[in-house]
mmCIF file of C-alpha atoms in Angstrom:
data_model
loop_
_atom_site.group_PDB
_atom_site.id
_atom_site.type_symbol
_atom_site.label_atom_id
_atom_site.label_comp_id
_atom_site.label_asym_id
_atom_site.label_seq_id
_atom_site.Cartn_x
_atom_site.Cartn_y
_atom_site.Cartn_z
ATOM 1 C CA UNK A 200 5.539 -11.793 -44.213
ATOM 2 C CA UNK A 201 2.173 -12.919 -43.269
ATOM 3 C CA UNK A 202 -1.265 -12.304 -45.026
ATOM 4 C CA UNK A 203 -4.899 -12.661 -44.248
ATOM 5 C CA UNK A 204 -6.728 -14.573 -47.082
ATOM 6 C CA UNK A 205 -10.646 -15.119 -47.024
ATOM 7 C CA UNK A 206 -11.695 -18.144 -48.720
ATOM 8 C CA UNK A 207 -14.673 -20.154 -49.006
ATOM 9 C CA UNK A 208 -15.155 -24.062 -48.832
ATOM 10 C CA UNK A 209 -17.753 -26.925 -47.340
ATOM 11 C CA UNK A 210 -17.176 -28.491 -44.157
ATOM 12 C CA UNK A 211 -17.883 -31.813 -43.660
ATOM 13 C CA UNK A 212 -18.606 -32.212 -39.705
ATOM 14 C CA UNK A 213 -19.282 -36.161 -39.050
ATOM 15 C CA UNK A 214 -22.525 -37.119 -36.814
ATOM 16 C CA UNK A 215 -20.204 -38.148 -34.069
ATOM 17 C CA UNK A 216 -18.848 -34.581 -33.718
ATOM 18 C CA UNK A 217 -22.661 -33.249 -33.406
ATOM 19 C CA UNK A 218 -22.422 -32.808 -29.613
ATOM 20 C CA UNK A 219 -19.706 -30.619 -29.665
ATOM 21 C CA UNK A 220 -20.538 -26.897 -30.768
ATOM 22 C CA UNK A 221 -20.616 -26.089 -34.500
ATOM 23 C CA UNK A 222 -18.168 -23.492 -34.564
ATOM 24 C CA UNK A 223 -15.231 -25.299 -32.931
ATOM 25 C CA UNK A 224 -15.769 -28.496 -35.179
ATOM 26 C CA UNK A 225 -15.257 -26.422 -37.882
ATOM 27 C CA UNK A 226 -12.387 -24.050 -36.933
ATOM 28 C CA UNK A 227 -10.420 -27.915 -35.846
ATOM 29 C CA UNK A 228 -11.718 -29.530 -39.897
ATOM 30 C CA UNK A 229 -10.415 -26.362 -41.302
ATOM 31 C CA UNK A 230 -7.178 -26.559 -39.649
ATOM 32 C CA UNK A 231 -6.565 -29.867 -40.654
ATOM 33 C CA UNK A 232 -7.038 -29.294 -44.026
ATOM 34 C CA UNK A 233 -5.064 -25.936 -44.300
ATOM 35 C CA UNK A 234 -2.373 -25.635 -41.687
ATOM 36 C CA UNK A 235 1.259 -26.346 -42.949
ATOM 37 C CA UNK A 236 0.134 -26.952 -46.738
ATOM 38 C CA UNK A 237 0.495 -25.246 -49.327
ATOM 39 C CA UNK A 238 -2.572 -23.539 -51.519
ATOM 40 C CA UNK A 239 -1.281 -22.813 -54.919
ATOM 41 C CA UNK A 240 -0.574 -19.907 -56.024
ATOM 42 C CA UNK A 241 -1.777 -18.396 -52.194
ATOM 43 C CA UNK A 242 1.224 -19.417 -49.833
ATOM 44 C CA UNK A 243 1.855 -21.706 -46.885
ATOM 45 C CA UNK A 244 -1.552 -22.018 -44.968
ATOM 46 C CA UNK A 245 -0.340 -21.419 -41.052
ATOM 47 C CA UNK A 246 -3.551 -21.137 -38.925
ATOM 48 C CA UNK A 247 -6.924 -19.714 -39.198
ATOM 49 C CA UNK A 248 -7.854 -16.499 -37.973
ATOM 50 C CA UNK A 249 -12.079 -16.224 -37.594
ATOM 51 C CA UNK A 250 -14.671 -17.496 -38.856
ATOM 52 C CA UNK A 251 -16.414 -14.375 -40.869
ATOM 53 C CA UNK A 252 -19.676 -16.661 -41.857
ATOM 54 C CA UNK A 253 -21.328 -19.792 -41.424
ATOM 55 C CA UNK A 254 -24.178 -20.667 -43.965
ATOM 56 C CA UNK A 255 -27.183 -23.170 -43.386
ATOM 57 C CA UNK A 256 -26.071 -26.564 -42.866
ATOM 58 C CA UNK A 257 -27.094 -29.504 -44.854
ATOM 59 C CA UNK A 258 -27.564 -33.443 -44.940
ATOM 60 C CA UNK A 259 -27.643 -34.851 -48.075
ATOM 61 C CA UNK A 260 -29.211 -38.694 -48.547
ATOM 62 C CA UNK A 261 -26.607 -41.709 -48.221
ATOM 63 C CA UNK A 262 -24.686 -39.736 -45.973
ATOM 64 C CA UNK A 263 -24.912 -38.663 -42.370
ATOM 65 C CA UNK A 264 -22.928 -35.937 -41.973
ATOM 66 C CA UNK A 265 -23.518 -32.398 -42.585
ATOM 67 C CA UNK A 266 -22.310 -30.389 -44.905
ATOM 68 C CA UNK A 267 -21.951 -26.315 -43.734
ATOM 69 C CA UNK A 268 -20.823 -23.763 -46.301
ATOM 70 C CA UNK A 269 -17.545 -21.527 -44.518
ATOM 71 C CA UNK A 270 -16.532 -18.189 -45.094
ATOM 72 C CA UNK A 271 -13.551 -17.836 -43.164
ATOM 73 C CA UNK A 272 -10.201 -15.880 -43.035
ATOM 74 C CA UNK A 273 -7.030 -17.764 -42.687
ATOM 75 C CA UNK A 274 -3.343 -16.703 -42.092
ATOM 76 C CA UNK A 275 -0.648 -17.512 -45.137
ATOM 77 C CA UNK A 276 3.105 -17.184 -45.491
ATOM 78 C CA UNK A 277 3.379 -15.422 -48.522
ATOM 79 C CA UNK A 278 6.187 -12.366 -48.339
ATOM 80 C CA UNK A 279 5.834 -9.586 -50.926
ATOM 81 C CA UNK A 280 8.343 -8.890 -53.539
ATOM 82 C CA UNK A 281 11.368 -7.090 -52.562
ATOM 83 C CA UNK A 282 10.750 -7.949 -48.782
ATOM 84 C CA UNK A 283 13.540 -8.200 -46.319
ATOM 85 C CA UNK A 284 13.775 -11.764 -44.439
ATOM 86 C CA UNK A 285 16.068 -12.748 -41.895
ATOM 87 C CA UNK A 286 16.272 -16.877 -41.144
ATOM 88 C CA UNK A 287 19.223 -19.263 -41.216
ATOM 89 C CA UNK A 288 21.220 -21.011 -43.541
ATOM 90 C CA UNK A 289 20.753 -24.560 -43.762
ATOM 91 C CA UNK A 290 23.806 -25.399 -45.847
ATOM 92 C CA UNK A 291 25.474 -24.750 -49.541
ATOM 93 C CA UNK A 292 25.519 -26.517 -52.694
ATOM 94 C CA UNK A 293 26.726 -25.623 -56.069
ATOM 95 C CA UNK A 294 23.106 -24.578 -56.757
ATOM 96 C CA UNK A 295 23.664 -21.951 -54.216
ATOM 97 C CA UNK A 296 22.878 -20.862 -50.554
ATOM 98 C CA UNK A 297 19.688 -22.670 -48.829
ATOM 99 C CA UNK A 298 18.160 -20.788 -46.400
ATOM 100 C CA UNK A 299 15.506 -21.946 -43.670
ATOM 101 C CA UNK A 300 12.885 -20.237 -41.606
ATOM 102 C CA UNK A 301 12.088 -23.070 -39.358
ATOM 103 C CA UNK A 302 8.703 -23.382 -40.667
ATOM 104 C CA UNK A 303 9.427 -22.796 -44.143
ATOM 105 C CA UNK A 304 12.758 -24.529 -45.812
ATOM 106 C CA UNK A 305 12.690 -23.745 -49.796
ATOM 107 C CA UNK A 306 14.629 -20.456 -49.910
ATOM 108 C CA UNK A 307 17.591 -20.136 -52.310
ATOM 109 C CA UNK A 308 19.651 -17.670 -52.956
ATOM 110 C CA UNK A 309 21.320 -18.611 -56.409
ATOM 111 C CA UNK A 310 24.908 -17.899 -56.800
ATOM 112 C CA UNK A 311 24.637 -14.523 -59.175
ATOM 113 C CA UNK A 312 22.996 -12.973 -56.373
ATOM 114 C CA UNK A 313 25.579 -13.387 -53.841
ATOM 115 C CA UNK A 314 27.690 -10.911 -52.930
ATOM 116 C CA UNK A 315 30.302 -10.995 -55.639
ATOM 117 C CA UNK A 316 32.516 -12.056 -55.907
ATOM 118 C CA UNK A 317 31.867 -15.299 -54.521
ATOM 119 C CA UNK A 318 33.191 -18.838 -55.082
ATOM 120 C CA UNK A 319 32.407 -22.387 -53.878
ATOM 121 C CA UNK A 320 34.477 -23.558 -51.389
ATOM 122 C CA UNK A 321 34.556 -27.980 -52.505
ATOM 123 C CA UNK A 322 36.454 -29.098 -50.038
ATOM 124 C CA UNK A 323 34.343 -27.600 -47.362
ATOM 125 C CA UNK A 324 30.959 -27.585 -49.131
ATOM 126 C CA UNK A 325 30.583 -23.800 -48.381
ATOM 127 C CA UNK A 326 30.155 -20.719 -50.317
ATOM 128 C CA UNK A 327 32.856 -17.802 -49.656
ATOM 129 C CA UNK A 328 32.264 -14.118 -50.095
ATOM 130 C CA UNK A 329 35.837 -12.897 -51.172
ATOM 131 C CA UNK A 330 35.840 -9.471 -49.783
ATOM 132 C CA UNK A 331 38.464 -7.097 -51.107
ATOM 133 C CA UNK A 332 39.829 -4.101 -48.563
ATOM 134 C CA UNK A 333 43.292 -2.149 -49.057
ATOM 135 C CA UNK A 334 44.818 -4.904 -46.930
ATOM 136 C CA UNK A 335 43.974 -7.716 -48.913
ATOM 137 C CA UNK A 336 41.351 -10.339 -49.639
ATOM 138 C CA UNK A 337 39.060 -11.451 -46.570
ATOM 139 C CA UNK A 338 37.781 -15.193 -47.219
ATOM 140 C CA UNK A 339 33.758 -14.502 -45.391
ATOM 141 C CA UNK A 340 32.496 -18.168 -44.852
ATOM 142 C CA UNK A 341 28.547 -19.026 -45.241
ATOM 143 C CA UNK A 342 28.973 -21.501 -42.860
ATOM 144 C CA UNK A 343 25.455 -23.275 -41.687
ATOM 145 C CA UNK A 344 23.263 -21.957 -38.753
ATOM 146 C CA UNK A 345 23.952 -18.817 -39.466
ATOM 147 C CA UNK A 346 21.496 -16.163 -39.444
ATOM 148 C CA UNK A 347 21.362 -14.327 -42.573
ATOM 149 C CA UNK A 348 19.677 -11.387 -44.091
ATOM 150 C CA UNK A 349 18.117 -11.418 -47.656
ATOM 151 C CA UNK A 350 15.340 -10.302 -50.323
ATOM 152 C CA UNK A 351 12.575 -11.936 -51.619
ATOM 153 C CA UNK A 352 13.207 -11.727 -55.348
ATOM 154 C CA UNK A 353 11.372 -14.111 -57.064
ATOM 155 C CA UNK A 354 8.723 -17.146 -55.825
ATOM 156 C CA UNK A 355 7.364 -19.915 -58.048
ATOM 157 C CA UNK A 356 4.739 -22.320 -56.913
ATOM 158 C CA UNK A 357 4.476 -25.868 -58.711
ATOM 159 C CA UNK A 358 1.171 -27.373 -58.632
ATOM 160 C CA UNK A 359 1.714 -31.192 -57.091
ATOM 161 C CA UNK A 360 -1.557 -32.527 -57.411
ATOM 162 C CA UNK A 361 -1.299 -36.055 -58.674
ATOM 163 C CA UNK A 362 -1.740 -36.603 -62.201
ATOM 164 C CA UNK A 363 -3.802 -39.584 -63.906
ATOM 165 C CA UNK A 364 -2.226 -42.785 -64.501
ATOM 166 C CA UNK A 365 0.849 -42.564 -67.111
ATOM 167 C CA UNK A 366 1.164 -44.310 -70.218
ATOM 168 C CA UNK A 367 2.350 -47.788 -70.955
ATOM 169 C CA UNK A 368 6.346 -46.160 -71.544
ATOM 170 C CA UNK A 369 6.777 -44.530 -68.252
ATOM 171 C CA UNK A 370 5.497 -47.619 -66.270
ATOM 172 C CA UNK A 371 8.724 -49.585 -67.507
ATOM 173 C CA UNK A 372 10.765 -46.820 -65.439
ATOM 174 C CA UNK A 373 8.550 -47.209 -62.347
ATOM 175 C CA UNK A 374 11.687 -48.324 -60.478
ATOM 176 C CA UNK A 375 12.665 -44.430 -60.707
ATOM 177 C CA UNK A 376 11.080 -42.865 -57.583
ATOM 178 C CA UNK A 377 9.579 -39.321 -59.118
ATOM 179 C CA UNK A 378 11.591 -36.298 -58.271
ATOM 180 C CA UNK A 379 9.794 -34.492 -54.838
ATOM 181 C CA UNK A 380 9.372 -30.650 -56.049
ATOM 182 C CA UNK A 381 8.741 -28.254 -53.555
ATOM 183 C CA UNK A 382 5.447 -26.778 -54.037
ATOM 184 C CA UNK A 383 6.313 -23.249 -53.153
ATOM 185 C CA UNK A 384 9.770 -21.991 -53.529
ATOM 186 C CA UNK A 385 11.403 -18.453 -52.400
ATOM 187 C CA UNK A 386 14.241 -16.749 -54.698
ATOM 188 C CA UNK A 387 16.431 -14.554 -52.346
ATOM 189 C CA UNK A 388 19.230 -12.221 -53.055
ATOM 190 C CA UNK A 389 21.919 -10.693 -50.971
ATOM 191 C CA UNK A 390 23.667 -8.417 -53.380
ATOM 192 C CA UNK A 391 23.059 -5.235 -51.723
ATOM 193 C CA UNK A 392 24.630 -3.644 -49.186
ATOM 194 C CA UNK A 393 23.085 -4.992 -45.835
ATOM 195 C CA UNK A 394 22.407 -7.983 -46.754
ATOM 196 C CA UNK A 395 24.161 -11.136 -46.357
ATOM 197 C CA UNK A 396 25.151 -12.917 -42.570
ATOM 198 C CA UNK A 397 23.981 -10.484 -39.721
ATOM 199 C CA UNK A 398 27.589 -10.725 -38.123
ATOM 200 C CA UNK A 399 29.024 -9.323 -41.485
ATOM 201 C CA UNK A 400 27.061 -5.868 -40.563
ATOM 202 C CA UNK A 401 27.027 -5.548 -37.222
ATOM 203 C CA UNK A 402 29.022 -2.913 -35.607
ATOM 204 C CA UNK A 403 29.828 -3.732 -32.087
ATOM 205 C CA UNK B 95 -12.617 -24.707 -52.132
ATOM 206 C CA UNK B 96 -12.516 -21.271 -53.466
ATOM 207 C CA UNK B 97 -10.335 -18.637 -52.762
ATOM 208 C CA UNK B 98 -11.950 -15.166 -52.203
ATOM 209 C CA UNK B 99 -9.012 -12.664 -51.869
ATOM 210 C CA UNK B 100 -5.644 -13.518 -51.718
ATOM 211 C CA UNK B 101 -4.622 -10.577 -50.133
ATOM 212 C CA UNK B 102 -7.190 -9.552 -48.007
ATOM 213 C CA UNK B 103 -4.836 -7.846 -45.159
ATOM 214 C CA UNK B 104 -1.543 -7.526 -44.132
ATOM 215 C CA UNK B 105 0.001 -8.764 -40.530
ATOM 216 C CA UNK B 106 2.395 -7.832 -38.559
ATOM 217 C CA UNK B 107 4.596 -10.456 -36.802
ATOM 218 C CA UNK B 108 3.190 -9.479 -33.593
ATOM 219 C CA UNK B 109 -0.085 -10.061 -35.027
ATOM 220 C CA UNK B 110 0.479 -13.255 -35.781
ATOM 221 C CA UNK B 111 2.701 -14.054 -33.033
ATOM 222 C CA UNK B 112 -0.409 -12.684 -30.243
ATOM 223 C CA UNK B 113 -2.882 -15.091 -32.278
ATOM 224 C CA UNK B 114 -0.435 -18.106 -32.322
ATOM 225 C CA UNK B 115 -0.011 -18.069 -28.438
ATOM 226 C CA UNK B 116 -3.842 -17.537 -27.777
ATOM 227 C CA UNK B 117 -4.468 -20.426 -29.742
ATOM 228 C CA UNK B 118 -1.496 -22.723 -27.930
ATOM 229 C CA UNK B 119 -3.377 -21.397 -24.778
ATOM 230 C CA UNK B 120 -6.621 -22.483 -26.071
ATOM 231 C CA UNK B 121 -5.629 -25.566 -27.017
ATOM 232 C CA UNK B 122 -3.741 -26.482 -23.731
ATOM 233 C CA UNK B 123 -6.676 -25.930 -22.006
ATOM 234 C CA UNK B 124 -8.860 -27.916 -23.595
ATOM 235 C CA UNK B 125 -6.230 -30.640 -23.244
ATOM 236 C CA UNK B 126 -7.180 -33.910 -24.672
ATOM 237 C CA UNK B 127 -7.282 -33.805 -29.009
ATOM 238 C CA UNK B 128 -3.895 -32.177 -28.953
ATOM 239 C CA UNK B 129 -1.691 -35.301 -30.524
ATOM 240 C CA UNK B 130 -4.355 -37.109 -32.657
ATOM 241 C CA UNK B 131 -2.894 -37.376 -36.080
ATOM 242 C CA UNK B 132 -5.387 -34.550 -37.845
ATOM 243 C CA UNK B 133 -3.576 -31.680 -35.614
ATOM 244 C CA UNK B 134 -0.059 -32.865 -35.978
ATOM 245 C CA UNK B 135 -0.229 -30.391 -39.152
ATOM 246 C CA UNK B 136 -1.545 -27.303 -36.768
ATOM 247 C CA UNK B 137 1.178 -28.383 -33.874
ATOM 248 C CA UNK B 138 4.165 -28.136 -36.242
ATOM 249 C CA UNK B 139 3.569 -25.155 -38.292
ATOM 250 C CA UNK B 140 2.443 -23.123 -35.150
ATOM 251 C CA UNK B 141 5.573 -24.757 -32.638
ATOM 252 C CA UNK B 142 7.900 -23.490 -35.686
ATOM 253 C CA UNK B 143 6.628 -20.481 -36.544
ATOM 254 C CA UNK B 144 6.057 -19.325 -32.736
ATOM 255 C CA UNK B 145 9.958 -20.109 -32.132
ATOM 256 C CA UNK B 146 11.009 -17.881 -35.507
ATOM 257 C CA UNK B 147 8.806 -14.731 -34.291
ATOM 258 C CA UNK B 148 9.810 -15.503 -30.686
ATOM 259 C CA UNK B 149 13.659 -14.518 -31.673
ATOM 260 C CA UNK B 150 12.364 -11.704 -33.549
ATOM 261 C CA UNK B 151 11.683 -7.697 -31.681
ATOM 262 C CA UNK B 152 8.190 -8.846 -32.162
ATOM 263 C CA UNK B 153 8.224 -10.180 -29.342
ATOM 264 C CA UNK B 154 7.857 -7.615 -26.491
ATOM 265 C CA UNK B 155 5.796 -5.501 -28.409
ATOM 266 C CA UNK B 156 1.750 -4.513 -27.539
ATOM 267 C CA UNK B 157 -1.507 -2.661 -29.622
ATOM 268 C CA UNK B 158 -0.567 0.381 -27.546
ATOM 269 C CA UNK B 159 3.102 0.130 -29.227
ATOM 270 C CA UNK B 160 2.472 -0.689 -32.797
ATOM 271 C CA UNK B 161 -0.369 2.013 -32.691
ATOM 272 C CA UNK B 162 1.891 4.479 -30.979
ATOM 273 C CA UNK B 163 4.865 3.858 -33.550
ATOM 274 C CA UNK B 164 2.225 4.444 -36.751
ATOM 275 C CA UNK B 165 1.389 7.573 -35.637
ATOM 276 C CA UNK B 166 4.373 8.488 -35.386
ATOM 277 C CA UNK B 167 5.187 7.244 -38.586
ATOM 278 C CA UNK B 168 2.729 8.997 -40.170
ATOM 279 C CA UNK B 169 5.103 12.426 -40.695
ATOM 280 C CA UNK B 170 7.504 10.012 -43.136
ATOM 281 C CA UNK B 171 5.146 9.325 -45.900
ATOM 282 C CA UNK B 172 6.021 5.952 -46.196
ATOM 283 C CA UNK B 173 4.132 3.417 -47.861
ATOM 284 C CA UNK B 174 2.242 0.527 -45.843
ATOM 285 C CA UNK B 175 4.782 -2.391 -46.899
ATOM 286 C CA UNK B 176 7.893 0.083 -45.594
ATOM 287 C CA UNK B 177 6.262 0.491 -42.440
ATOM 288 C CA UNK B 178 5.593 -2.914 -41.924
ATOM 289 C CA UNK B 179 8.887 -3.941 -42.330
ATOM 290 C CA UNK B 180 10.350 -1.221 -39.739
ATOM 291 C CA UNK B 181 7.856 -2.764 -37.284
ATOM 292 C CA UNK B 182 9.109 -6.225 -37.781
ATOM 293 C CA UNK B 183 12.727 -5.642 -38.179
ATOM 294 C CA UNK B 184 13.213 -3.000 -35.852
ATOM 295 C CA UNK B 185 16.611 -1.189 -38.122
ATOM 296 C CA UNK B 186 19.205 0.241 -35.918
ATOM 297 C CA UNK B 187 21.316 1.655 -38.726
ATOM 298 C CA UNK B 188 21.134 3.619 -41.879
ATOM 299 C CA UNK B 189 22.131 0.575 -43.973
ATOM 300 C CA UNK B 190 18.903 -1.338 -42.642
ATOM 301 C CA UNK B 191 16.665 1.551 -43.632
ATOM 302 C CA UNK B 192 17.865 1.905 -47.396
ATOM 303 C CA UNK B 193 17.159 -1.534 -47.999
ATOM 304 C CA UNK B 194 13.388 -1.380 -46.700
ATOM 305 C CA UNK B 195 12.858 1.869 -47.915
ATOM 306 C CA UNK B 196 12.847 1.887 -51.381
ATOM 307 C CA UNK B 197 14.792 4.705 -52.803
ATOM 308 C CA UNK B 198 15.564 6.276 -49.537
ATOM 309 C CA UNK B 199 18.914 8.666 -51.196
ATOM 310 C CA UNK B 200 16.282 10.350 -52.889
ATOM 311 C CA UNK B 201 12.882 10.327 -50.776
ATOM 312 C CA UNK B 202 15.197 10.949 -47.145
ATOM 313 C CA UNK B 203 17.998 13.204 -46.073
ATOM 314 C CA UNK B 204 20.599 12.123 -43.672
ATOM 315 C CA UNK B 205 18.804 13.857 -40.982
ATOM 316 C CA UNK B 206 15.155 12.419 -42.058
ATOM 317 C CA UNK B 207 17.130 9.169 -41.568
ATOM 318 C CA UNK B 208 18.798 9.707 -38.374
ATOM 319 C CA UNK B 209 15.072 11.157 -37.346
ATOM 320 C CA UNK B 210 13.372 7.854 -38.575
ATOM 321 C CA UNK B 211 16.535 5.634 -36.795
ATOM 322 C CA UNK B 212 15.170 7.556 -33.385
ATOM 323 C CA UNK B 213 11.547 7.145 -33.580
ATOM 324 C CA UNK B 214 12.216 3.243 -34.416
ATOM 325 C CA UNK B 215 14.594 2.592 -31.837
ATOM 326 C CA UNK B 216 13.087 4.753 -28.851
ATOM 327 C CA UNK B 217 9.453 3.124 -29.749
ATOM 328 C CA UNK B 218 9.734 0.032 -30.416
ATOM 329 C CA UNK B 219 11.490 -2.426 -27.706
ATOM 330 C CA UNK B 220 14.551 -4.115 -28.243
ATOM 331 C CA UNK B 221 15.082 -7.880 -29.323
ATOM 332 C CA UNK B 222 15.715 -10.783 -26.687
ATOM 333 C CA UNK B 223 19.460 -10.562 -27.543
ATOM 334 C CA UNK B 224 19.735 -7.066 -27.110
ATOM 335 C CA UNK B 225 18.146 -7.504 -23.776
ATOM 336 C CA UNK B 226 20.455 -9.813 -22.811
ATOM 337 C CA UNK B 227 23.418 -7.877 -24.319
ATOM 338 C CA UNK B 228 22.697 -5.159 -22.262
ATOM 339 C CA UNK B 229 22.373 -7.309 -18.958
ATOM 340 C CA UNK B 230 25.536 -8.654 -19.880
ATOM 341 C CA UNK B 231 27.434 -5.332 -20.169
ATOM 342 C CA UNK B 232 25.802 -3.749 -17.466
ATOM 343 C CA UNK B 233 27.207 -7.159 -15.460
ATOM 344 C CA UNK B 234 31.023 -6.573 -16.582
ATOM 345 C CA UNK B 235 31.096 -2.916 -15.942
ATOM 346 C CA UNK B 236 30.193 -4.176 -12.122
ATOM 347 C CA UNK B 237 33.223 -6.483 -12.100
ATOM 348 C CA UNK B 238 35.667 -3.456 -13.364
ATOM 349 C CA UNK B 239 34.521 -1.846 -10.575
ATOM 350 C CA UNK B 240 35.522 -4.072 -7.406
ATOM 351 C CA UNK B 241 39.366 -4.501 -7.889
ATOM 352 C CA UNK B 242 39.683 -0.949 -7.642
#
């Protein structure tokens, strides 16, 4: 679930901050920048994990502070392919099942990949695993907050940066707030056996 | 800011979860800087992702137990992404193992299986609800006991 990534970048310690030691300025700058954001195309930044090494630091003219190139490692969110995740579901839509972690909400698991066959409950908002025995149909409900196993099919990450001012024809639609995209997004499945709601599984 | 390897190393929940508390610890201790608005970032993501591993087998795990459990793992030739996941899911049935192990019907008999369900189990601790499970049980089988 969780991997080490080195990266490199300059830290900008402020001359305010000089009394305190070097190191910790830096580890606290570099977790404000990183922690709970995502790098693209790297995963969701959670804390960092040592400081491998610290170069000379500078002061450039105009500016007081210094400037210290960091090599550093950092912990990221970023399951493999084909891993198995367990977190919760955070409700239904027609565009399928959305699943949370707690500290990372953009998991869906689109309706071909639930256990079939499946349909979408309207009237209560929920998606329904109709599972067939020699007795009959059993309706299993998705029903929010609960915990559910799945597999990391598929991730895409959008880059958000902000781009440069439009042209002259989009600022007429300004009223329009821009759709929000998720910057990193998980595909799950749950159409193998084992997978799916813990409590359809268990055997107790 | 330049990223040197993406995928430099692999953790283990308890990996992260060990360095997430040290660094709560840490940070309680040095008290004051804790709710400026630069580390309400750092707070969040490590509050959240403290309570997922906390519900997780993770949890009561140790070095001496992870190492223990990948020696012993070493006799399944399994690859370092299947053992990770056995570590952090801790599978109590057959059904849990063919989905981390990739083609298990082929690369395991039954009794490879059952062998691999045994080392996980007896090695690694249990969960916090299977703790509790267990104190619960072992609590009604005490109240059967006094009307007789």
């Amino acid at each position: 679930m969780f991997v080490l990534v080195e990266m490199v970048d300059t830290v900008r310690i402020p001359p305010w901050q000089f009394e305190r030691k070097l190191n910790d300025s830096i580890a606290e700058e570099l977790n404000k920048k990183l922690a709970n954001k995502v790098v693209y195309n790297v995963g969701l930044c959670i804390c960092l994990f040592d400081i491998t090494r610290l170069e000379d630091a500078y002061v450039f003219p105009g500016d007081g502070a210094s400037h210290t190139k960091v090599h550093f490692r950092y912990v990221v969110f970023h399951p493999f392919l084909d891993e198995i995740l367990i977190g919760k579901i955070k409700g239904c839509s027609p565009e399928g099942v959305h699943v949370s972690l707690g500290f990372f909400d953009d998991i869906l698991i689109p309706p071909e990949s639930l256990q079939q066959p499946a349909k979408f409950d309207e009237a209560e908002q929920v998606w329904v695993w109709e599972y067939e025995t020699e007795e009959g149909a059993h309706d299993l409900y998705m029903d929010t907050g609960e915990e559910i196993r799945f597999r990391v099919v598929d991730e895409s990450f959008v880059d958000t940066s902000p781009t440069g001012p439009s042209s002259a024809d989009a600022t007429t639609s300004s009223e329009e707030l821009p759709k929000k995209e998720a910057p990193y997004t998980l595909v799950g499945s749950i159409s193998e056996p084992g997978l799916g709601l813990l409590s359809w599984w268990t055997s107790n | 800011m330049e990223v040197k390897d993406a995928n430099s190393a692999l953790l283990s929940n308890y990996e992260v979860f060990q360095l997430l508390t040290d660094l709560k610890e840490q940070r309680k201790e040095s008290g004051k800087n804790k709710h400026s608005s630069g580390q309400q970032n750092l707070n969040t993501i490590t509050y959240e992702t403290l309570k997922y591993i906390s519900k997780t087998p993770c949890r009561h795990q140790s070095p001496e137990i992870v190492r223990e459990f990948l020696t012993a793992m070493k006799s399944h030739k399994l690859t370092k992404a299947e053992k990770l996941q056995l570590l952090n899911h801790r599978p109590v049935t057959a059904v849990e193992i063919q989905l981390m192990v990739e083609e298990s019907e082929e690369r395991l008999t039954e009794e490879q299986i059952e062998a691999l369900l045994h080392t996980v189990t007896s090695i690694l601790p249990a969960g916090p609800e299977a703790e509790q499970k267990k104190n619960t049980n072992s609590d009604v089988a005490m109240d059967e006991e006094d009307p007789a």
